[in-house]
Amino acid sequence: MLYMKQLFMDMPFVRTYLDDILVCSENKKVHYSHLKKIFERPVQHQHTINWEKSVFAQPEIQWAGHLLTKDGVLPTDTTKGQIQLIAIPRDKDEVRQFLGHVGYIQDHIANYSHRAAPAHGSLNKTNSIQLVAEMPICL
């Protein structure tokens, strides 16, 4: 993962996640110029591109649990569905797991800090786990 990030670190229009490469451009002309640069880099370092896995010039794309569009970034329906399936936390470990999952999309939850405060408060050493049952199910 770090290797991919370092491989493209001089290209501000590139984002990497594991072995996936995302190219963000203002318009098609610039995008094709960016793609040309991207295609040269793996060859220079003796890597190959999986063309069957590749998609190009898309108006929107699902990437790393988010839906990227020209209008902004949203959590995917799959990501939201997975979070909705999480059982109500019963102990501090489950609260931590829940907060980790929800924290991944916290930018898309209105008043996240306020809504998550009871869950975070239940992790305090001086609080008993009974606070978990009092957490509002509003995230």
Short mmCIF file of C-alpha atoms in Angstrom, two decimals:
data_model
loop_
_atom_site.label_atom_id
_atom_site.label_comp_id
_atom_site.label_asym_id
_atom_site.label_seq_id
_atom_site.Cartn_x
_atom_site.Cartn_y
_atom_site.Cartn_z
CA MET A 1 0.00 0.00 0.00
CA LEU A 2 2.74 2.44 0.94
CA TYR A 3 4.66 1.35 -2.16
CA MET A 4 1.79 2.38 -4.45
CA LYS A 5 1.47 5.71 -2.68
CA GLN A 6 5.20 6.35 -3.10
CA LEU A 7 5.11 5.25 -6.73
CA PHE A 8 2.66 8.05 -7.59
CA MET A 9 3.51 10.61 -4.90
CA ASP A 10 4.59 13.22 -7.46
CA MET A 11 1.18 13.08 -9.15
CA PRO A 12 -1.36 15.06 -7.07
CA PHE A 13 -4.22 13.86 -9.27
CA VAL A 14 -3.67 10.24 -8.18
CA ARG A 15 -5.09 8.44 -5.15
CA THR A 16 -4.16 4.87 -4.33
CA TYR A 17 -5.82 2.25 -2.17
CA LEU A 18 -4.02 -1.09 -1.91
CA ASP A 19 -3.39 -1.90 -5.59
CA ASP A 20 -6.10 0.40 -6.98
CA ILE A 21 -5.27 3.68 -8.67
CA LEU A 22 -7.78 6.52 -8.91
CA VAL A 23 -7.16 9.42 -11.29
CA CYS A 24 -9.12 12.64 -10.68
CA SER A 25 -9.26 15.26 -13.41
CA GLU A 26 -11.17 18.46 -14.18
CA ASN A 27 -12.13 17.47 -17.73
CA LYS A 28 -11.60 14.77 -20.37
CA LYS A 29 -8.61 16.42 -22.05
CA VAL A 30 -6.74 16.73 -18.75
CA HIS A 31 -7.89 13.24 -17.76
CA TYR A 32 -6.36 11.67 -20.88
CA SER A 33 -3.12 13.52 -20.19
CA HIS A 34 -3.13 12.19 -16.62
CA LEU A 35 -3.84 8.65 -17.84
CA LYS A 36 -0.87 8.79 -20.21
CA LYS A 37 1.40 9.64 -17.28
CA ILE A 38 -0.16 6.89 -15.17
CA PHE A 39 0.33 4.27 -17.88
CA GLU A 40 4.03 5.11 -18.18
CA ARG A 41 4.82 4.76 -14.48
CA PRO A 42 4.20 1.00 -13.99
CA VAL A 43 6.18 0.22 -17.14
CA GLN A 44 9.11 2.27 -15.83
CA HIS A 45 9.07 0.15 -12.66
CA GLN A 46 8.42 -3.18 -14.42
CA HIS A 47 4.81 -3.57 -13.28
CA THR A 48 1.76 -4.46 -15.30
CA ILE A 49 -1.74 -3.01 -15.41
CA ASN A 50 -4.71 -5.34 -15.09
CA TRP A 51 -6.71 -4.05 -18.06
CA GLU A 52 -9.69 -6.31 -17.29
CA LYS A 53 -10.06 -4.67 -13.89
CA SER A 54 -9.60 -1.15 -15.27
CA VAL A 55 -12.31 1.41 -16.04
CA PHE A 56 -11.73 4.82 -17.56
CA ALA A 57 -13.42 8.23 -17.89
CA GLN A 58 -16.34 7.39 -15.61
CA PRO A 59 -18.68 10.15 -14.35
CA GLU A 60 -18.97 8.25 -11.07
CA ILE A 61 -17.25 5.26 -9.51
CA GLN A 62 -17.34 3.18 -6.35
CA TRP A 63 -13.95 3.28 -4.69
CA ALA A 64 -12.82 2.25 -1.20
CA GLY A 65 -16.37 2.13 0.18
CA HIS A 66 -17.39 5.48 -1.27
CA LEU A 67 -19.30 6.63 -4.32
CA LEU A 68 -17.30 9.36 -6.07
CA THR A 69 -19.31 11.66 -8.34
CA LYS A 70 -18.81 15.04 -9.97
CA ASP A 71 -20.99 16.45 -7.18
CA GLY A 72 -19.07 14.95 -4.27
CA VAL A 73 -18.35 11.85 -2.20
CA LEU A 74 -21.04 9.62 -0.67
CA PRO A 75 -20.96 6.31 1.18
CA THR A 76 -22.06 3.43 -1.03
CA ASP A 77 -25.33 1.63 -0.36
CA THR A 78 -23.25 -1.46 0.46
CA THR A 79 -21.27 0.42 3.11
CA LYS A 80 -24.44 1.87 4.64
CA GLY A 81 -26.10 -1.56 4.57
CA GLN A 82 -23.17 -3.23 6.32
CA ILE A 83 -23.26 -0.64 9.09
CA GLN A 84 -27.03 -1.02 9.50
CA LEU A 85 -26.54 -4.76 10.03
CA ILE A 86 -24.21 -4.27 13.00
CA ALA A 87 -25.86 -5.43 16.22
CA ILE A 88 -26.32 -3.03 19.12
CA PRO A 89 -22.99 -3.04 21.01
CA ARG A 90 -23.09 -4.99 24.29
CA ASP A 91 -19.62 -4.30 25.63
CA LYS A 92 -16.76 -1.87 25.22
CA ASP A 93 -15.03 -3.93 22.53
CA GLU A 94 -18.20 -3.93 20.44
CA VAL A 95 -18.62 -0.18 20.99
CA ARG A 96 -15.07 0.33 19.66
CA GLN A 97 -15.84 -1.85 16.64
CA PHE A 98 -19.07 0.03 15.99
CA LEU A 99 -17.36 3.41 16.24
CA GLY A 100 -14.66 2.20 13.86
CA HIS A 101 -17.21 1.19 11.24
CA VAL A 102 -19.31 4.32 11.61
CA GLY A 103 -16.25 6.55 11.82
CA TYR A 104 -15.36 5.46 8.29
CA ILE A 105 -18.35 7.44 6.99
CA GLN A 106 -18.58 10.08 9.73
CA ASP A 107 -18.25 12.91 7.21
CA HIS A 108 -21.64 11.86 5.86
CA ILE A 109 -23.47 11.77 9.22
CA ALA A 110 -24.98 15.05 10.37
CA ASN A 111 -23.86 16.04 13.88
CA TYR A 112 -21.67 12.94 14.11
CA SER A 113 -19.64 14.16 17.11
CA HIS A 114 -22.76 14.96 19.12
CA ARG A 115 -24.49 11.72 18.14
CA ALA A 116 -21.46 9.55 18.87
CA ALA A 117 -20.63 11.25 22.19
CA PRO A 118 -22.59 8.72 24.33
CA ALA A 119 -20.78 5.82 22.65
CA HIS A 120 -17.40 7.48 23.14
CA GLY A 121 -18.36 8.27 26.74
CA SER A 122 -19.11 4.62 27.43
CA LEU A 123 -15.46 3.83 26.69
CA ASN A 124 -14.27 6.01 29.58
CA LYS A 125 -12.66 3.89 32.31
CA THR A 126 -14.81 5.50 35.00
CA ASN A 127 -18.06 4.69 33.20
CA SER A 128 -19.66 1.31 33.54
CA ILE A 129 -20.72 -0.65 30.49
CA GLN A 130 -24.35 0.05 31.42
CA LEU A 131 -23.98 3.27 29.46
CA VAL A 132 -23.89 1.19 26.29
CA ALA A 133 -27.58 0.38 26.70
CA GLU A 134 -28.34 4.08 27.08
CA MET A 135 -26.70 5.06 23.79
CA PRO A 136 -29.15 6.52 21.32
CA ILE A 137 -29.56 4.50 18.14
CA CYS A 138 -29.49 7.60 16.00
CA LEU A 139 -26.30 7.24 13.99
#
